[in-house]
């Protein structure tokens, strides 16, 4: 009841405040302070009217930020006075619709909370062993949202009418399921089924059926939050081999799901930061050093020193992990180079030749989302693939986007970005835009983002490369202003955006390939850059890439180009020459003539050449494999470093051939591949530091931004960062946004906006 000194306020709360239990939290907070009024959702966030004594209202509004639910992210609280109306009690009112979204955010999916897990395992609870238990603190969010504001009717849970018991929980302010939109139980919610390869239902309990198939060495397709996965027992070498053959995934590592952190600790060495990531609400795959006695088949992660581990993030995954009591492989439900399958009929068709059985349910997935992948660098998260559990949480930037922006991203590891206000919404991982299915998934996801975030793009940013399908998509958009952004400028801009730094900086962009401003293929770049423009201040020595794309798949071709550059003829005694003796002369002639041999300064291709020469990998099964395996071979005890000259000029050139030549000499002398790998990493890092120092002396800049997929290599990253810090540079590295092409759309968006502001 309002007193005589009462006042009334209108409050708007913006940020990640829908789908996180914020309205129930506000109700509880109001009850604790004796405040009357109401709270509701609208397309812009949460609206509140509150009435009470002035000091009480001050404490109430402070609590909106200081005591917010764990999944909430409050970005702004706006308060204005209004006339008191009296009355008592506080309630949740109907959501306001019909307005264009302007500030509403959509929560990422969250892993099963401890309270729901206890119910799942309690024989006396009505949700005992129910695979879809959730509450305001956990469960599906982004993957089931069809619109905003976030209410049940705007999710795929609209297909399920709440039973009386669930409705009672939903309407009880004292219950943790108060206004939890996906609330359900066995009486009213989604149902689980096990289907054989023929599509017919299996008898008995579905989880038991799936566990039996896995124990029999079969491949099982499991419908998760954001799509289908394929599973086999991690210790079953024959089953892993069968999965690889059917999925056409020759060697890329698989992720392994363990029941809990203790079980994960039997697979990998977990430092505290890695364990925090593993057990957090996002539940990503965490890359960590593999234990030698880990109970997994060698074929799970061939040639890798690290293993990707994850914990269950839905009740279904918990049930299966509890039943099996051993780790199991959980990899995306697709064939190589295809998007993850998430629609039921499509999954049954596409995975028919891969899975021996299916564990399915009837809750629709609106937005597909692959698992996220992270690693730890200096005790901090380094996101490699940003998807389920992270998307679509915004990346806030200190600059406003003058007009709504769509940034279409890169060709490989594609994500896109839509932006408005001060927020950039980086999409979930889409994949490589090299098939019709993936391009369709990209286009559908763009439209979904634009709809739920109320973005009608006026500016569309894209890569310079005219043959990227993301570029073609941008050029097909009507009634927009197009802005082309150079690939490596976008990399550096993404790092700047993550740090809220406007530049200028010295940017080091090391990756596989990107079209340069001069028409050659860049990838080992030192840029003097801000958000508007850049200047190429230095780069790795360029070399022909014989066969173009064939050289990416066959790193020995890069070895041939480099060795011919250094020696004229391949030095005798190198195994890589012997293995490709018949093709070697023709490839060298191709490089010399410049026939289908574009020049490239790519750091990724430099790693390929050294990996092939050192006998680590000369033909790859997936992009970046040779570099990853070279990193894995690094001998941590080796202190030597190959020297590399700096060739003065504009731009400055790092003589990468010096590194290749030194590696070849060591191979001929019988030096171990681990020592060669270490000397190469250390030598390249030292050369980068000296080159940055030279650029810094010429420009006066003392801040360096490191970006590009090569800086997912933590051995190189640590060596470069340590060297730059010794030179007293401030170093910006990625954490929340991938350094690789999965983060490039953010850079495109902020570059487009910076130019739009001019």
XYZ file of C-alpha atoms in Angstrom:
758
model
C 0.000 0.000 0.000
C 1.450 3.345 -1.024
C 1.978 5.881 1.787
C 1.328 9.607 1.781
C 4.951 10.318 0.815
C 4.914 7.784 -1.989
C 6.089 8.553 -5.475
C 5.766 6.553 -8.694
C 8.341 5.936 -11.406
C 8.422 4.477 -14.885
C 11.461 2.302 -15.500
C 12.853 0.863 -18.717
C 15.475 -1.876 -18.459
C 17.492 -2.681 -21.581
C 19.930 -5.481 -22.215
C 19.707 -9.244 -21.978
C 16.541 -9.208 -19.869
C 14.130 -11.503 -21.716
C 14.246 -15.252 -21.292
C 16.407 -14.980 -18.163
C 13.754 -14.788 -15.433
C 13.929 -11.006 -15.195
C 10.215 -10.313 -14.744
C 9.885 -12.873 -11.929
C 13.011 -11.373 -10.379
C 11.461 -7.878 -10.505
C 8.317 -9.241 -8.850
C 10.367 -10.768 -6.049
C 12.415 -7.600 -5.622
C 9.252 -5.494 -5.461
C 7.808 -7.830 -2.833
C 10.958 -7.603 -0.738
C 10.792 -3.804 -0.727
C 7.019 -3.497 -0.457
C 6.754 -1.747 -3.809
C 3.490 -1.789 -5.779
C 3.117 -1.701 -9.546
C 3.753 -3.978 -12.519
C 6.375 -5.286 -14.953
C 6.164 -6.537 -18.526
C 8.075 -7.235 -21.718
C 7.964 -5.273 -24.939
C 10.072 -5.417 -28.099
C 12.599 -3.051 -26.499
C 13.217 -4.868 -23.207
C 11.394 -4.679 -19.870
C 9.032 -1.901 -18.716
C 8.181 -1.284 -15.058
C 5.961 1.035 -13.088
C 6.737 1.101 -9.373
C 5.268 3.059 -6.466
C 6.580 3.453 -2.921
C 8.552 5.636 -0.555
C 11.412 7.497 -2.286
C 14.189 5.723 -0.382
C 12.572 2.363 -1.084
C 12.295 3.112 -4.802
C 15.972 4.108 -4.870
C 16.926 0.761 -3.336
C 14.548 -1.053 -5.704
C 16.043 0.527 -8.844
C 19.599 -0.116 -7.608
C 18.671 -3.762 -7.103
C 17.588 -4.094 -10.743
C 21.266 -4.036 -11.671
C 23.004 -5.207 -8.509
C 20.826 -8.260 -7.848
C 19.880 -9.304 -11.407
C 19.456 -13.024 -12.279
C 22.618 -14.912 -13.284
C 21.715 -15.097 -16.995
C 20.748 -11.408 -17.243
C 22.927 -8.646 -18.654
C 21.539 -5.238 -17.713
C 22.955 -2.594 -20.038
C 20.819 0.419 -19.142
C 18.161 1.416 -16.593
C 16.139 4.524 -17.483
C 13.941 6.090 -14.784
C 11.385 8.878 -15.061
C 8.768 10.125 -12.557
C 5.039 9.747 -13.093
C 1.908 10.445 -11.067
C 1.155 8.097 -8.134
C -2.007 6.003 -8.523
C -2.068 4.171 -5.210
C -2.981 0.511 -4.938
C -1.111 -2.491 -3.632
C 0.631 -5.577 -4.930
C 2.962 -6.099 -7.836
C 2.181 -8.174 -10.912
C 3.419 -9.260 -14.333
C 1.284 -7.764 -17.079
C 0.795 -8.829 -20.676
C 3.595 -8.079 -23.087
C 3.227 -5.108 -25.383
C 3.419 -5.987 -29.039
C 3.157 -4.294 -32.377
C 6.223 -2.096 -31.873
C 9.462 -2.410 -33.790
C 12.183 -4.047 -31.657
C 14.692 -1.419 -30.607
C 16.535 -2.732 -27.584
C 15.333 -6.239 -26.778
C 17.946 -8.941 -26.638
C 17.522 -12.685 -26.951
C 19.235 -14.909 -24.428
C 21.602 -17.663 -25.543
C 20.674 -21.215 -24.590
C 21.844 -22.176 -21.100
C 23.010 -25.511 -19.733
C 20.889 -27.426 -17.221
C 21.056 -25.829 -13.760
C 21.767 -27.723 -10.538
C 18.150 -27.484 -9.327
C 16.726 -29.036 -12.508
C 19.445 -31.696 -12.422
C 18.430 -32.674 -8.880
C 14.814 -33.051 -10.008
C 15.916 -35.104 -12.997
C 17.587 -37.621 -10.655
C 14.929 -37.622 -7.920
C 12.580 -40.636 -8.234
C 9.986 -38.758 -6.215
C 9.849 -35.721 -8.487
C 7.304 -35.474 -11.295
C 10.132 -34.526 -13.692
C 12.229 -37.551 -12.774
C 14.122 -38.587 -15.930
C 12.218 -36.025 -18.017
C 14.569 -34.947 -20.847
C 13.125 -31.432 -21.205
C 13.166 -30.082 -17.638
C 14.064 -26.383 -17.456
C 13.426 -23.237 -15.435
C 14.169 -19.508 -15.507
C 17.868 -20.237 -14.961
C 18.417 -22.782 -17.730
C 17.171 -24.413 -20.884
C 16.466 -23.495 -24.496
C 16.260 -19.826 -25.467
C 17.704 -18.582 -28.775
C 17.190 -21.885 -30.586
C 13.411 -21.850 -29.927
C 12.656 -18.109 -30.255
C 10.454 -17.150 -33.202
C 9.945 -13.475 -32.318
C 9.990 -10.813 -29.608
C 8.970 -9.937 -26.997
C 10.014 -13.218 -25.425
C 6.825 -15.033 -24.458
C 5.784 -18.639 -24.895
C 3.675 -17.717 -27.915
C 6.852 -16.416 -29.612
C 8.756 -19.693 -29.177
C 8.378 -23.192 -30.559
C 6.991 -24.173 -27.121
C 3.745 -22.590 -28.343
C 3.075 -26.053 -29.792
C 2.588 -27.403 -26.244
C -0.241 -26.272 -23.956
C 0.752 -26.162 -20.287
C -0.945 -28.621 -17.970
C -2.539 -27.411 -14.725
C 0.521 -28.295 -12.617
C 2.925 -26.429 -14.897
C 0.537 -23.470 -15.124
C 0.490 -23.313 -11.327
C 4.303 -23.118 -11.226
C 4.306 -20.589 -14.060
C 1.950 -18.312 -12.162
C 3.519 -18.641 -8.702
C 5.888 -15.747 -7.838
C 7.599 -17.979 -5.288
C 8.414 -20.727 -7.790
C 11.631 -20.738 -9.810
C 9.530 -21.532 -12.896
C 7.510 -18.335 -12.486
C 7.092 -17.081 -16.053
C 9.653 -19.568 -17.404
C 8.402 -19.686 -20.986
C 9.618 -23.226 -21.904
C 8.161 -24.767 -18.696
C 6.794 -28.266 -19.264
C 6.605 -31.742 -17.786
C 5.877 -35.290 -19.006
C 2.138 -34.547 -18.981
C 2.265 -31.596 -21.343
C 5.687 -31.126 -22.913
C 7.810 -32.565 -25.707
C 8.256 -36.307 -25.914
C 11.332 -38.397 -26.702
C 11.415 -41.269 -29.176
C 14.042 -43.731 -30.363
C 13.864 -44.659 -34.045
C 15.743 -47.396 -35.838
C 17.612 -46.771 -39.075
C 14.387 -47.707 -40.864
C 12.551 -44.874 -39.125
C 10.381 -47.215 -37.050
C 10.031 -46.668 -33.267
C 12.194 -48.801 -30.996
C 10.563 -50.606 -28.091
C 11.075 -49.542 -24.489
C 12.702 -46.502 -22.953
C 14.273 -44.289 -25.662
C 17.386 -43.443 -23.623
C 17.914 -47.110 -22.839
C 17.531 -47.995 -26.522
C 20.088 -45.384 -27.574
C 22.521 -46.488 -24.864
C 22.183 -50.078 -26.019
C 22.942 -49.096 -29.609
C 26.044 -47.157 -28.526
C 27.284 -50.058 -26.401
C 26.830 -52.314 -29.433
C 29.214 -50.107 -31.453
C 26.565 -48.292 -33.454
C 26.308 -44.656 -34.528
C 23.375 -42.769 -32.994
C 21.956 -39.421 -34.139
C 20.739 -37.333 -31.180
C 18.575 -34.228 -31.462
C 20.011 -31.543 -29.199
C 19.242 -27.869 -28.556
C 20.481 -26.463 -31.845
C 20.502 -29.474 -34.123
C 21.403 -33.119 -34.451
C 24.618 -34.725 -33.220
C 26.236 -38.023 -34.080
C 27.451 -40.141 -31.176
C 29.616 -43.216 -30.606
C 31.456 -44.471 -27.546
C 34.756 -42.609 -27.335
C 36.774 -45.722 -26.464
C 35.338 -47.812 -29.322
C 37.932 -47.473 -32.095
C 35.866 -49.412 -34.639
C 32.802 -47.258 -34.022
C 34.847 -44.057 -34.290
C 36.343 -45.293 -37.562
C 32.870 -46.126 -38.883
C 31.623 -42.668 -37.949
C 34.570 -41.054 -39.742
C 33.977 -43.077 -42.885
C 30.243 -42.410 -43.011
C 30.514 -38.729 -42.132
C 33.414 -38.329 -44.614
C 35.517 -36.680 -41.933
C 38.913 -38.244 -42.374
C 40.926 -36.635 -39.608
C 39.395 -33.514 -38.008
C 39.202 -34.162 -34.231
C 35.916 -35.120 -32.606
C 34.679 -33.664 -29.327
C 34.042 -35.954 -26.361
C 31.270 -35.551 -23.794
C 32.058 -36.520 -20.195
C 29.474 -36.876 -17.442
C 30.968 -34.197 -15.171
C 34.137 -32.222 -14.480
C 35.723 -35.131 -12.605
C 35.172 -37.434 -15.586
C 36.515 -34.749 -17.931
C 39.618 -34.615 -15.737
C 40.382 -38.224 -16.667
C 40.539 -37.170 -20.328
C 42.422 -33.854 -20.204
C 44.496 -31.716 -17.880
C 42.113 -29.014 -16.674
C 43.491 -25.754 -15.337
C 41.032 -23.756 -13.194
C 40.050 -21.399 -16.020
C 39.278 -24.327 -18.319
C 37.156 -25.999 -15.662
C 35.200 -22.778 -15.117
C 34.440 -22.610 -18.823
C 33.542 -26.278 -18.952
C 31.032 -26.016 -16.100
C 29.607 -22.573 -16.944
C 26.137 -21.956 -18.313
C 27.368 -21.719 -21.939
C 28.774 -25.282 -21.816
C 31.165 -25.007 -24.779
C 33.629 -27.574 -26.032
C 36.894 -26.778 -24.235
C 40.248 -27.615 -25.810
C 42.721 -28.831 -23.193
C 45.914 -30.955 -23.129
C 45.053 -34.611 -23.537
C 46.086 -37.110 -20.864
C 48.252 -39.916 -22.160
C 46.039 -42.503 -20.466
C 42.751 -40.916 -21.554
C 40.209 -43.694 -22.237
C 39.488 -42.631 -25.801
C 40.389 -44.219 -29.120
C 43.353 -42.700 -30.969
C 41.069 -42.020 -33.931
C 39.024 -39.525 -31.889
C 41.696 -36.816 -32.273
C 44.518 -38.126 -34.474
C 47.713 -36.072 -34.430
C 46.371 -33.690 -31.786
C 47.987 -32.921 -28.446
C 44.719 -31.430 -27.206
C 41.271 -32.951 -26.873
C 37.958 -31.129 -27.061
C 35.807 -32.021 -24.054
C 32.336 -30.916 -23.066
C 29.797 -31.597 -20.339
C 26.094 -32.404 -20.744
C 24.054 -29.262 -21.343
C 20.522 -30.680 -21.627
C 18.715 -33.184 -19.391
C 18.813 -35.636 -22.299
C 22.604 -35.508 -22.455
C 22.758 -35.976 -18.678
C 20.477 -39.028 -18.845
C 22.566 -40.641 -21.543
C 25.841 -39.859 -19.759
C 24.491 -41.285 -16.491
C 23.335 -44.457 -18.215
C 26.565 -45.066 -20.150
C 28.990 -44.059 -17.368
C 31.720 -43.645 -20.013
C 32.596 -40.720 -22.327
C 31.014 -40.566 -25.747
C 31.836 -38.694 -28.935
C 29.355 -35.954 -29.779
C 29.916 -34.331 -33.163
C 27.717 -32.268 -35.448
C 25.018 -34.152 -37.319
C 26.041 -33.562 -40.912
C 28.328 -34.705 -43.650
C 31.570 -32.782 -44.024
C 31.034 -29.299 -45.544
C 27.281 -29.381 -44.868
C 25.410 -27.357 -42.209
C 24.192 -29.101 -39.084
C 20.856 -30.906 -39.605
C 18.105 -29.545 -37.366
C 14.752 -30.134 -39.060
C 13.473 -33.631 -38.293
C 12.494 -34.837 -41.763
C 15.648 -33.376 -43.254
C 17.806 -34.976 -40.549
C 16.269 -38.400 -41.105
C 16.961 -38.053 -44.816
C 20.454 -36.541 -44.676
C 21.735 -38.810 -41.897
C 20.087 -41.995 -43.158
C 23.382 -43.451 -44.377
C 25.319 -42.324 -41.317
C 23.279 -43.175 -38.212
C 22.143 -46.648 -37.136
C 19.495 -45.135 -34.881
C 17.928 -41.808 -33.942
C 17.039 -40.250 -30.592
C 14.485 -37.576 -31.508
C 11.867 -35.335 -29.941
C 9.014 -33.135 -31.129
C 10.174 -29.702 -29.915
C 10.963 -27.715 -33.047
C 14.314 -25.990 -33.432
C 13.852 -22.505 -34.874
C 17.515 -21.453 -35.106
C 20.259 -24.039 -35.723
C 23.343 -23.632 -33.538
C 26.444 -25.802 -33.518
C 28.465 -26.269 -30.335
C 30.860 -23.491 -29.377
C 34.588 -24.162 -29.098
C 36.968 -22.363 -26.734
C 40.470 -22.669 -25.355
C 42.347 -20.894 -22.573
C 45.085 -18.317 -23.052
C 46.738 -16.830 -19.990
C 43.848 -17.829 -17.785
C 41.274 -16.189 -20.047
C 38.759 -17.536 -22.502
C 39.763 -17.540 -26.161
C 36.706 -18.315 -28.284
C 37.520 -20.305 -31.419
C 33.939 -20.953 -32.581
C 31.149 -18.789 -31.178
C 27.766 -20.445 -31.417
C 25.436 -22.263 -28.982
C 25.537 -20.736 -25.509
C 27.111 -17.496 -26.801
C 25.049 -16.331 -29.773
C 23.168 -14.079 -30.043
C 24.474 -12.149 -27.010
C 25.569 -8.744 -28.336
C 29.032 -7.284 -28.518
C 28.631 -3.772 -27.161
C 30.785 -1.074 -28.756
C 31.345 2.537 -27.671
C 30.373 3.939 -31.086
C 26.853 4.176 -32.444
C 25.934 2.629 -35.769
C 24.433 5.612 -37.666
C 22.262 3.281 -39.723
C 21.420 -0.413 -39.309
C 24.188 -2.636 -40.686
C 24.390 -6.169 -42.022
C 27.920 -7.557 -42.357
C 28.043 -10.744 -44.410
C 31.313 -12.208 -43.140
C 33.786 -14.466 -44.879
C 33.579 -17.542 -47.067
C 34.995 -20.001 -44.522
C 33.851 -20.458 -40.908
C 31.180 -17.926 -41.739
C 29.249 -15.873 -39.258
C 27.367 -12.692 -40.099
C 26.593 -9.652 -37.973
C 23.617 -7.311 -37.688
C 24.107 -4.065 -35.795
C 22.087 -1.144 -34.499
C 22.535 1.444 -31.792
C 25.642 0.476 -29.868
C 25.146 -3.251 -30.287
C 26.538 -5.759 -32.754
C 24.840 -9.157 -32.898
C 27.286 -11.735 -34.176
C 25.492 -14.810 -35.469
C 25.979 -18.417 -34.539
C 28.548 -20.403 -36.547
C 27.178 -20.984 -40.054
C 30.121 -22.870 -41.606
C 31.912 -22.825 -44.932
C 29.802 -21.249 -47.693
C 30.685 -23.902 -50.239
C 27.353 -25.675 -50.741
C 23.769 -24.737 -51.503
C 22.630 -26.103 -48.131
C 25.032 -23.884 -46.188
C 24.182 -20.815 -48.252
C 20.480 -21.467 -47.629
C 21.169 -21.756 -43.894
C 23.092 -18.466 -44.048
C 20.246 -16.636 -45.812
C 17.576 -18.038 -43.482
C 19.616 -17.109 -40.417
C 20.149 -13.545 -41.690
C 16.407 -13.081 -42.078
C 15.776 -14.560 -38.624
C 18.254 -12.175 -36.977
C 16.870 -9.167 -38.809
C 13.372 -10.097 -37.663
C 14.052 -10.756 -33.973
C 16.355 -7.746 -33.561
C 14.271 -5.386 -35.663
C 17.086 -4.581 -38.080
C 16.289 -3.486 -41.604
C 19.786 -3.069 -43.047
C 20.562 0.199 -44.749
C 24.278 -0.571 -45.033
C 25.627 -3.971 -46.080
C 29.308 -4.766 -45.620
C 31.129 -7.538 -47.440
C 34.578 -8.884 -48.251
C 36.602 -7.592 -51.198
C 36.732 -11.058 -52.779
C 34.223 -11.098 -55.660
C 33.864 -14.894 -55.646
C 32.844 -15.273 -52.004
C 29.224 -16.362 -51.780
C 28.792 -13.931 -48.888
C 29.878 -11.138 -51.255
C 27.425 -12.321 -53.903
C 24.650 -12.369 -51.301
C 25.482 -8.775 -50.316
C 25.430 -7.591 -53.917
C 22.011 -9.161 -54.433
C 20.472 -7.066 -51.626
C 18.321 -4.203 -52.850
C 17.960 -0.661 -51.539
C 21.144 -0.743 -49.463
C 24.520 0.958 -49.548
C 27.320 -1.547 -50.085
C 30.704 -1.169 -48.391
C 33.561 -3.521 -49.298
C 35.988 -4.176 -46.450
C 39.442 -5.663 -46.981
C 39.729 -9.029 -45.211
C 42.656 -8.266 -42.908
C 41.433 -4.788 -42.074
C 38.241 -6.494 -40.896
C 40.284 -8.882 -38.741
C 42.048 -6.023 -36.969
C 38.812 -4.038 -36.657
C 37.124 -7.010 -34.965
C 39.854 -7.033 -32.326
C 39.525 -3.274 -31.883
C 35.746 -3.565 -31.540
C 36.049 -6.234 -28.872
C 38.295 -3.911 -26.861
C 36.350 -0.713 -27.620
C 39.498 0.779 -29.138
C 39.167 3.101 -32.117
C 42.802 2.976 -33.222
C 45.125 3.717 -34.788
C 47.138 0.621 -33.901
C 49.703 -1.634 -35.452
C 47.653 -4.609 -36.536
C 49.190 -8.026 -37.106
C 46.769 -10.132 -39.156
C 47.974 -13.699 -39.763
C 45.624 -16.148 -41.432
C 45.154 -18.482 -44.371
C 44.128 -16.235 -47.244
C 42.327 -13.010 -48.032
C 42.206 -10.850 -51.129
C 44.565 -7.916 -50.730
C 44.144 -4.366 -51.940
C 46.749 -5.054 -54.644
C 44.923 -8.110 -56.015
C 47.325 -10.668 -54.492
C 46.461 -13.071 -51.693
C 47.454 -11.638 -48.331
C 47.700 -13.450 -45.028
C 50.812 -12.317 -43.158
C 50.132 -8.608 -42.694
C 51.301 -5.697 -40.576
C 48.788 -2.881 -40.930
C 48.646 0.599 -39.503
C 44.902 0.720 -39.008
C 41.960 2.405 -37.388
C 38.272 1.716 -37.982
C 38.085 3.859 -41.110
C 41.158 2.823 -43.100
C 44.499 1.048 -43.066
C 47.959 1.137 -44.586
C 50.001 -1.970 -45.339
C 53.181 -1.339 -43.344
C 54.718 -4.793 -43.679
C 54.106 -8.401 -44.609
C 55.622 -11.836 -44.859
C 57.648 -12.508 -47.973
C 55.317 -13.492 -50.816
C 55.695 -16.713 -52.761
C 53.707 -18.401 -55.560
C 50.935 -20.746 -54.506
C 51.188 -23.466 -57.174
C 47.808 -24.813 -58.173
C 45.862 -22.169 -56.250
C 43.329 -23.962 -54.049
C 45.179 -27.248 -54.607
C 48.083 -25.828 -52.586
C 45.760 -25.403 -49.600
C 44.809 -29.078 -49.725
C 48.378 -30.214 -50.480
C 50.892 -28.338 -48.295
C 53.797 -30.042 -50.059
C 53.132 -27.695 -52.986
C 53.950 -24.736 -50.729
C 57.115 -26.557 -49.690
C 58.020 -26.921 -53.370
C 57.460 -23.227 -54.048
C 59.532 -22.142 -51.059
C 62.385 -24.582 -51.643
C 62.577 -23.544 -55.282
C 62.667 -19.895 -54.196
C 65.518 -20.630 -51.768
C 67.594 -23.232 -53.602
C 66.524 -23.215 -57.229
C 66.444 -26.997 -57.088
C 65.082 -29.042 -54.221
C 67.847 -30.017 -51.830
C 68.502 -33.757 -51.719
C 67.587 -35.902 -48.774
C 64.228 -34.301 -47.922
C 61.505 -36.893 -47.513
C 58.814 -34.524 -48.791
C 60.620 -34.341 -52.140
C 60.852 -38.104 -52.358
C 57.190 -38.644 -51.578
C 56.138 -36.338 -54.411
C 59.048 -36.910 -56.811
C 56.867 -37.479 -59.883
C 54.799 -34.282 -59.493
C 57.505 -32.061 -58.008
C 59.101 -30.780 -61.271
C 55.734 -29.879 -62.794
C 54.647 -28.003 -59.679
C 57.932 -26.077 -59.597
C 57.554 -25.143 -63.276
C 54.000 -23.985 -62.554
C 55.230 -21.751 -59.708
C 58.070 -20.283 -61.791
C 55.749 -19.499 -64.711
C 53.058 -18.031 -62.466
C 50.540 -20.384 -64.068
C 47.577 -20.754 -61.683
C 50.062 -19.737 -58.977
C 48.920 -16.502 -57.340
C 51.377 -14.748 -55.071
C 50.601 -15.036 -51.388
C 52.052 -13.643 -48.188
C 49.941 -16.066 -46.143
C 51.171 -17.096 -42.705
C 48.949 -20.153 -42.920
C 50.639 -21.299 -46.116
C 54.044 -20.679 -44.497
C 53.067 -23.029 -41.671
C 51.937 -25.548 -44.318
C 55.324 -25.458 -46.034
C 57.260 -26.032 -42.815
C 54.884 -28.800 -41.715
C 55.407 -30.596 -45.029
C 59.206 -30.189 -44.944
C 59.381 -31.393 -41.327
C 57.406 -34.521 -42.206
C 54.416 -33.564 -40.081
C 51.729 -33.256 -42.774
C 51.973 -32.839 -46.536
C 48.326 -33.504 -47.539
C 45.450 -32.333 -45.346
C 41.952 -33.549 -44.582
C 40.649 -30.239 -43.228
C 41.595 -26.575 -43.410
C 44.437 -25.687 -41.033
C 45.350 -29.288 -40.225
C 49.039 -29.017 -41.098
C 49.487 -25.898 -38.960
C 47.575 -27.429 -36.037
C 49.672 -30.582 -36.117
C 52.886 -28.570 -36.379
C 51.840 -26.674 -33.253
C 51.080 -29.971 -31.524
C 54.613 -31.214 -32.247
C 56.367 -28.238 -30.618
C 59.009 -29.374 -28.121
C 58.430 -27.076 -25.110
C 62.011 -27.551 -23.937
C 63.594 -26.245 -27.135
C 64.967 -22.705 -26.723
C 66.413 -22.206 -30.197
C 64.870 -19.947 -32.856
C 65.436 -19.692 -36.593
C 66.642 -16.244 -37.660
C 64.695 -14.230 -40.232
C 65.863 -10.980 -41.806
C 63.799 -7.831 -42.117
C 63.991 -6.392 -45.626
C 63.631 -2.627 -45.407
C 61.214 -0.887 -47.714
C 57.658 0.346 -47.940
C 56.171 -1.987 -46.980
C 58.647 -3.800 -44.739
C 59.121 -7.501 -45.583
C 59.830 -10.372 -43.180
C 62.093 -12.826 -45.018
C 59.998 -15.911 -44.351
C 62.215 -17.917 -46.688
C 64.933 -17.746 -44.027
C 62.678 -19.736 -41.688
C 61.855 -22.317 -44.353
C 65.491 -22.695 -45.347
C 66.596 -23.194 -41.751
C 63.908 -25.826 -41.219
C 65.011 -27.673 -44.384
C 68.633 -27.656 -43.207
C 67.612 -29.116 -39.854
C 65.551 -31.824 -41.543
C 68.514 -32.764 -43.728
C 70.675 -32.887 -40.590
C 68.258 -35.285 -38.887
C 66.872 -32.864 -36.283
C 63.675 -34.030 -34.578
C 60.393 -32.564 -35.885
C 59.463 -31.293 -32.411
C 62.610 -29.194 -32.207
C 62.084 -27.920 -35.757
C 58.514 -26.933 -34.928
C 59.659 -25.078 -31.797
C 62.481 -23.251 -33.569
C 60.111 -22.201 -36.352
C 57.461 -20.856 -33.952
C 60.030 -19.000 -31.884
C 61.784 -17.614 -34.940
C 58.585 -16.378 -36.557
C 57.479 -14.754 -33.298
C 60.819 -12.991 -32.906
C 60.632 -11.693 -36.472
C 57.112 -10.356 -35.872
C 58.229 -8.539 -32.737
C 61.170 -6.924 -34.558
C 58.919 -5.917 -37.454
C 56.361 -4.372 -35.103
C 59.137 -2.504 -33.320
C 60.327 -1.102 -36.652
C 56.811 0.022 -37.583
C 56.353 1.489 -34.123
C 59.553 3.502 -34.451
C 58.298 4.934 -37.722
C 54.790 5.758 -36.534
C 55.070 6.340 -32.809
C 52.301 3.792 -32.200
C 52.625 1.658 -29.061
C 49.447 -0.449 -29.252
C 49.307 -3.704 -31.232
C 46.210 -5.740 -32.171
C 46.666 -9.420 -33.040
C 44.034 -11.143 -35.150
C 43.504 -13.834 -37.774
C 43.092 -17.585 -37.500
C 46.821 -18.253 -37.063
C 46.582 -16.574 -33.655
C 44.392 -19.429 -32.447
C 47.802 -21.098 -32.161
C 48.567 -20.393 -28.492
C 52.254 -21.313 -28.835
C 52.762 -18.545 -31.395
C 50.382 -16.203 -29.582
C 52.245 -16.526 -26.282
C 55.617 -15.980 -27.949
C 54.450 -12.892 -29.836
C 52.603 -11.353 -26.876
C 55.520 -11.967 -24.505
C 57.978 -10.476 -26.980
C 55.853 -7.391 -27.566
C 55.306 -6.881 -23.852
C 59.049 -6.999 -23.286
C 59.238 -4.169 -25.820
C 56.615 -2.315 -23.730
C 53.819 -2.450 -26.303
C 50.192 -2.648 -25.229
C 48.839 -5.814 -26.844
C 45.172 -6.432 -27.722
C 44.158 -10.055 -28.272
C 40.804 -11.714 -28.812
C 38.768 -13.327 -26.075
C 34.986 -13.183 -26.649
C 35.163 -13.024 -30.462
C 37.064 -15.572 -32.577
C 40.368 -14.341 -34.021
C 39.658 -16.368 -37.151
C 37.093 -15.820 -39.878
C 34.274 -16.473 -37.402
C 34.876 -12.972 -36.031
C 35.453 -11.104 -39.260
C 31.820 -9.982 -39.679
C 32.114 -7.874 -36.526
C 35.105 -6.102 -38.054
C 33.232 -5.514 -41.298
C 30.323 -4.021 -39.355
C 32.390 -1.499 -37.374
C 34.443 -0.492 -40.440
C 31.226 0.084 -42.398
C 29.785 2.167 -39.560
C 32.966 4.225 -39.187
C 32.867 5.069 -42.874
C 29.132 5.716 -42.689
C 29.768 8.317 -39.961
C 32.202 10.275 -42.123
